[in-house]
XYZ file of C-alpha atoms in Angstrom:
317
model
C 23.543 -23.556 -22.143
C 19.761 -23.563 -22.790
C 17.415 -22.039 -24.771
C 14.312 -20.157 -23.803
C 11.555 -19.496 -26.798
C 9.123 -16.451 -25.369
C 5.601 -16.879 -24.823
C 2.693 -14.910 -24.206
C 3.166 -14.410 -20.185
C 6.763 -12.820 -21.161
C 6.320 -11.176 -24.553
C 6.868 -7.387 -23.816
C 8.818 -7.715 -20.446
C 12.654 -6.273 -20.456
C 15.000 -8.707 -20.856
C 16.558 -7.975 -17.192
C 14.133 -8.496 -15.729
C 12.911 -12.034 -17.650
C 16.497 -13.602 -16.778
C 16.066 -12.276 -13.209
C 12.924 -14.536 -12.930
C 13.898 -17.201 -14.515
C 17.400 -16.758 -12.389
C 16.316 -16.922 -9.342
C 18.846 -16.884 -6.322
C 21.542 -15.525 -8.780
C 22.507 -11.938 -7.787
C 21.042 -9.204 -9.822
C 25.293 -7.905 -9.999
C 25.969 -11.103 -11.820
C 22.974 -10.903 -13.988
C 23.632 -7.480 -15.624
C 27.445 -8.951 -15.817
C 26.590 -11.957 -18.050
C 24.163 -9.642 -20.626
C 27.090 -6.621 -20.322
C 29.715 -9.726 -21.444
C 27.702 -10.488 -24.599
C 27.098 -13.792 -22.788
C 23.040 -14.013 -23.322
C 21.852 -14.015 -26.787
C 18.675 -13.026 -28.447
C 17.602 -14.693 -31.506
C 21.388 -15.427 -31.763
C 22.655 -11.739 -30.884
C 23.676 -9.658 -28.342
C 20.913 -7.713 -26.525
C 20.578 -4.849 -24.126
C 18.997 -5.212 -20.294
C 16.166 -3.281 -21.393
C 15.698 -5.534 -24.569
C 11.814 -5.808 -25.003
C 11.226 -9.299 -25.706
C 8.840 -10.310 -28.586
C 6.628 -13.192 -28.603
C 8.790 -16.097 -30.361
C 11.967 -14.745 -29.497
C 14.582 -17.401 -28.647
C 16.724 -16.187 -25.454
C 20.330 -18.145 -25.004
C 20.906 -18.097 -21.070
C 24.288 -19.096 -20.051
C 24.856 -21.793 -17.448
C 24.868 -20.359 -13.933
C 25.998 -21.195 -10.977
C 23.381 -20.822 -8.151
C 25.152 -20.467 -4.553
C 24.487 -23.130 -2.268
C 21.744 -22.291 0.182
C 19.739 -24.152 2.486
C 16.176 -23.542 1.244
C 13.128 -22.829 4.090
C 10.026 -25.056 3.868
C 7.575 -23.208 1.968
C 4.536 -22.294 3.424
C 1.581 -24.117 2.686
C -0.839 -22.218 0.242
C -4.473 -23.516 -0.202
C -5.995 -23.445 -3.780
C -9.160 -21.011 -3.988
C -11.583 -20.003 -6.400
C -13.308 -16.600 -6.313
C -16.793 -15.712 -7.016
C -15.813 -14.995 -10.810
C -17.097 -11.305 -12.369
C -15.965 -11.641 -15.920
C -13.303 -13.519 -17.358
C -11.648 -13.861 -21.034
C -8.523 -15.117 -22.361
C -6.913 -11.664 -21.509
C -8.521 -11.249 -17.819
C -10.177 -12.314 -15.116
C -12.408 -9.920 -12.540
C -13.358 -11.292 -8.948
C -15.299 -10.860 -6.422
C -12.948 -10.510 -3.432
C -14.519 -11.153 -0.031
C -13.397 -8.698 2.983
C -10.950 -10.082 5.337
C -8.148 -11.665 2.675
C -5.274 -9.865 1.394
C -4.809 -9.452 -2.444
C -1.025 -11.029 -2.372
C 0.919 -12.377 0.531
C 3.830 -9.860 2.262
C 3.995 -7.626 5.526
C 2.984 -10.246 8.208
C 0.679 -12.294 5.375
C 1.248 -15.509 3.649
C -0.840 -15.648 1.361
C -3.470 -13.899 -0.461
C -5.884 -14.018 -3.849
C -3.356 -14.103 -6.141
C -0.930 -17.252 -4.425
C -3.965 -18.774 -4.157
C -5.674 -18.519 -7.707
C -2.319 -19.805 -8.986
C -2.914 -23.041 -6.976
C -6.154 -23.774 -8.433
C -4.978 -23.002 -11.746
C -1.595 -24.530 -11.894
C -2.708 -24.622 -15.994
C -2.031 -21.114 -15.574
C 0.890 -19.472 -17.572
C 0.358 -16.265 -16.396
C -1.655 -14.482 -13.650
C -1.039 -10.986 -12.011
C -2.713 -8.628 -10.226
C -3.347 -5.577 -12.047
C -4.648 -2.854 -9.000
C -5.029 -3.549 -5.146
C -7.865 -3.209 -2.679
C -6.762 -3.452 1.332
C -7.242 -6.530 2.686
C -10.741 -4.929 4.824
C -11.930 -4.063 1.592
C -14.503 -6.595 -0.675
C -15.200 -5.945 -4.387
C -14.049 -6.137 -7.548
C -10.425 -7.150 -8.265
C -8.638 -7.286 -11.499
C -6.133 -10.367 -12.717
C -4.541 -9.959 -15.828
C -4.098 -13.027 -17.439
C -1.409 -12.068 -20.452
C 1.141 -9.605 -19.994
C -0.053 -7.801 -22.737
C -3.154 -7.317 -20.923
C -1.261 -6.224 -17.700
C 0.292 -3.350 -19.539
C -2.282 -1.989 -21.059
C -4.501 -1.997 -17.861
C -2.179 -1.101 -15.701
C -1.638 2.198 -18.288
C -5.275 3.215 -17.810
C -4.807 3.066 -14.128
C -1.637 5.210 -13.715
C -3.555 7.427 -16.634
C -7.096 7.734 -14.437
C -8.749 6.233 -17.059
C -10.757 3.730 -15.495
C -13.944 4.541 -13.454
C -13.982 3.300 -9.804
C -16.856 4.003 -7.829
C -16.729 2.147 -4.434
C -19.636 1.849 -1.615
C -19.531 3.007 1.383
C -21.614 3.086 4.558
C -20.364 6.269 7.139
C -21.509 7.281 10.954
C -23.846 10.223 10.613
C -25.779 12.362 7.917
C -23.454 13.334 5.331
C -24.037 16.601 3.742
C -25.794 16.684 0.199
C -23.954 19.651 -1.029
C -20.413 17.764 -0.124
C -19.995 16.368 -3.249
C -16.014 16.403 -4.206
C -13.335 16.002 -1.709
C -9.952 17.438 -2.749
C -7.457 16.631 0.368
C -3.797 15.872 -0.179
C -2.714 13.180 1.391
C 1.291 11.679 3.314
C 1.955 8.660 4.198
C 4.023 7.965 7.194
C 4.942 5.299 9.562
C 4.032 5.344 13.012
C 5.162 5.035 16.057
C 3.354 1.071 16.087
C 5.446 0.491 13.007
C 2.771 0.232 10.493
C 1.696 2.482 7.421
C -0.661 5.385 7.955
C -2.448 8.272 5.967
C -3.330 11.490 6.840
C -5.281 14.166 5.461
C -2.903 17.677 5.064
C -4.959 20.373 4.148
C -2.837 23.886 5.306
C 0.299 24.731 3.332
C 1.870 25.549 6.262
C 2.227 22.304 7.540
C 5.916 21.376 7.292
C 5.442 18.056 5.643
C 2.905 20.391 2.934
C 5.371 19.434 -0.035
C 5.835 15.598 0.400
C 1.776 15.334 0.717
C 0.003 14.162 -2.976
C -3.256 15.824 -4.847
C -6.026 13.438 -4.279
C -9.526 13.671 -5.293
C -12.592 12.118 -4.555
C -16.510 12.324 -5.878
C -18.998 11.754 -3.137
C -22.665 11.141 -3.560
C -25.230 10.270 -1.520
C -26.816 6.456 -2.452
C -29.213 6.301 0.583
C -29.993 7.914 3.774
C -30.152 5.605 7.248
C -30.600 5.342 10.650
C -27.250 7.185 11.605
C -25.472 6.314 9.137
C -25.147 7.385 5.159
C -24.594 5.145 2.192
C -22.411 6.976 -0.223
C -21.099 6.000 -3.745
C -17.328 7.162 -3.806
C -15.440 7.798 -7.281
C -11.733 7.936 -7.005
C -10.324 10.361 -9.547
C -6.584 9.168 -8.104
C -5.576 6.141 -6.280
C -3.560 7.235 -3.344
C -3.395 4.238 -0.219
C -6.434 4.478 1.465
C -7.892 7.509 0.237
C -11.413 6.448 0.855
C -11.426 5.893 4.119
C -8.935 9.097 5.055
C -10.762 11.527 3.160
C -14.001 10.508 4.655
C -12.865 10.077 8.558
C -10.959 14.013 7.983
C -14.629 14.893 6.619
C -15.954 13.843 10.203
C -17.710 10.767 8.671
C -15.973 7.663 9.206
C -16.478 4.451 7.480
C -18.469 1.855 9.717
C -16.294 -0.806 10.666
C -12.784 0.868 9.842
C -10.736 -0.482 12.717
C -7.516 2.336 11.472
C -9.327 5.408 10.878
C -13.006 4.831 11.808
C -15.115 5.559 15.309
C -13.809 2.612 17.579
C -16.467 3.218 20.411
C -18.990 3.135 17.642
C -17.504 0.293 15.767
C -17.729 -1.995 19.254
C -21.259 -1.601 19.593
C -22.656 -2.576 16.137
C -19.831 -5.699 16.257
C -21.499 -6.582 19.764
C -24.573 -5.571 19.378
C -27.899 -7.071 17.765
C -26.689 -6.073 14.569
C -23.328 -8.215 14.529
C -21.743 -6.361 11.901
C -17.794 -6.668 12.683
C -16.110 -5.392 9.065
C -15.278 -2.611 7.506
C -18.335 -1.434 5.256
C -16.270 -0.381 2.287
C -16.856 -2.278 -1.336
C -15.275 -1.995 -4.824
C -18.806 -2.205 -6.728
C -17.788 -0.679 -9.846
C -15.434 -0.485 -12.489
C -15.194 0.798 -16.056
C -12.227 0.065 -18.450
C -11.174 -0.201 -21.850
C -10.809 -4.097 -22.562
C -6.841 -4.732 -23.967
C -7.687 -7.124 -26.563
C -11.085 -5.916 -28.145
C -11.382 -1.949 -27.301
C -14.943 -2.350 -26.489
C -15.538 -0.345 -23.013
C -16.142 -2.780 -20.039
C -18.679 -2.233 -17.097
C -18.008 -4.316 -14.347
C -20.400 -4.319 -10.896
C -19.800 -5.978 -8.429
C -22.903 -6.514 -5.891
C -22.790 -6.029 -2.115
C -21.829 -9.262 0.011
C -24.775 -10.172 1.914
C -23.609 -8.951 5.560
C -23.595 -5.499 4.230
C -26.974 -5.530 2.070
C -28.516 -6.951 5.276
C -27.047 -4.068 7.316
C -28.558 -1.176 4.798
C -31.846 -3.444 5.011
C -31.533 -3.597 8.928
C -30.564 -0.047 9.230
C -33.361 1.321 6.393
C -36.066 -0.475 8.285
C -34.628 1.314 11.569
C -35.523 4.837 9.760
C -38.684 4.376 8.868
């Protein structure tokens, strides 16, 4: 029997889901079993699965039998620090670079998250609170109390944050195409991996599975071929951006899913070298969990794609 007093990285999680962390490798049937028997005790009585647990609270877990298993070598995760944004006792904003994946899973290892907890092993608690693709740089959210988690990750599901994202498309985009309201359905093609498409007629017969999704366009700057835009998402649908802008006939430079692949090849290869995906989180607005005061974040463009605007500004003149 031992006893487990709650601190501030569990205070307000369900009490299921607590023991099924801290029970690892014991099967979520015979977790629910040993609260339904009366078995696991808060503050000395008998609690419900979805229990909120308080700060202080003193959980009685049961011994458990793990099953014997043969554990795989864990992958080797490198400890990184991020170009650091803001950061608090409640959270922590980076600076994410283009090419690394927020959190490890479908074919990666590792990502920001794995590897912020090795530099900080100090760390009690650190969580992503909102995801950018792994092509995408900018500003990225860690909640470092659950408290803070919560409450964040309420103003994102509410819309209540302001995102505004940069990004550089193929051609001149129009000045009086300033909101784009698509639906959007994912699907799974025929390569096995995730994609998003734009569904626009109600006829289509996948019309009802598609979601709402909105998104404010403005024009930043006008190039040689190519428009800088500043994008606010009014929902948060998987890779809006970059959808609604390719189904507008102005693909994002770089976008090796959606984008102009001919076109893409010959800035990569060309005197230009650019070989990403120009698309940037560079701002963020929120209401800050602890003190209430609004937050304005900015994040400013990595240097590869301020040298491309410069290169590609100069080009227009």
């Amino acid at each position: 029997m031992r006893h487990v007093v709650i601190d501030e990285g569990s205070a307000g999680q369900r009490l299921d889901n607590f023991l099924l962390r801290e029970l690892k490798g014991v099967p979520k049937t015979h977790v629910y079993r040993v609260i339904r028997a009366g078995e696991v005790r808060v503050n000395k009585g008998r609690a419900q699965a979805d229990t909120r647990l308080e700060l202080g609270d003193d959980v009685r877990i049961p011994p458990v039998r793990l099953p014997e298993r043969v554990e795989a070598p864990r992958e080797f995760v490198p400890a990184r620090e991020f170009p650091v944004l803001f950061e608090d006792d409640h959270l922590l904003a980076v600076n994410k670079p283009a090419g690394v994946a927020v959190h490890g899973g479908s074919g990666v290892s590792f990502g920001v998250i794995e590897q912020l907890r090795q530099a900080r092993p100090e760390a009690k608690f650190l969580e992503l609170v909102h995801r950018l693709d792994k092509e995408t740089s900018g500003l990225l959210l860690i909640a470092k109390k659950r408290s803070a988690l919560v409450a964040l990750q309420e103003q994102f599901r509410e819309r209540e944050t302001g995102k505004t994202y940069a990004a550089l498309v193929w051609g001149d985009w129009a000045e009086n195409k300033k909101v784009i309201d698509v639906a959007l359905l994912k699907f799974t093609g025929s390569d096995g991996e995730r994609w998003v498409r734009a569904v626009e007629n109600s006829h289509d017969p996948q019309a009802d599975q598609a979601k709402r999704s909105i998104s404010l366009v403005k024009v930043a700057e006008r190039l040689q071929g190519a428009s800088l835009l500043d994008v606010t998402i009014k929902t948060g649908r998987t890779h809006q951006i970059r959808v609604h802008l390719a189904h507008a006939g102005h693909s994002i430079v770089g976008d090796p899913k959606y984008g102009d692949f001919e076109a893409n090849r010959a800035i990569a290869r060309g005197a230009l070298r650019f070989d990403r995906m120009f698309l940037h989180a560079k701002r963020l607005r929120f209401i800050h969990p602890g003190s209430n005061a609004e937050i304005e974040l900015l994040a400013p463009l990595p240097p590869e794609c301020a040298k491309l605007v410069a290169d590609l500004s100069l080009s227009s003149q």
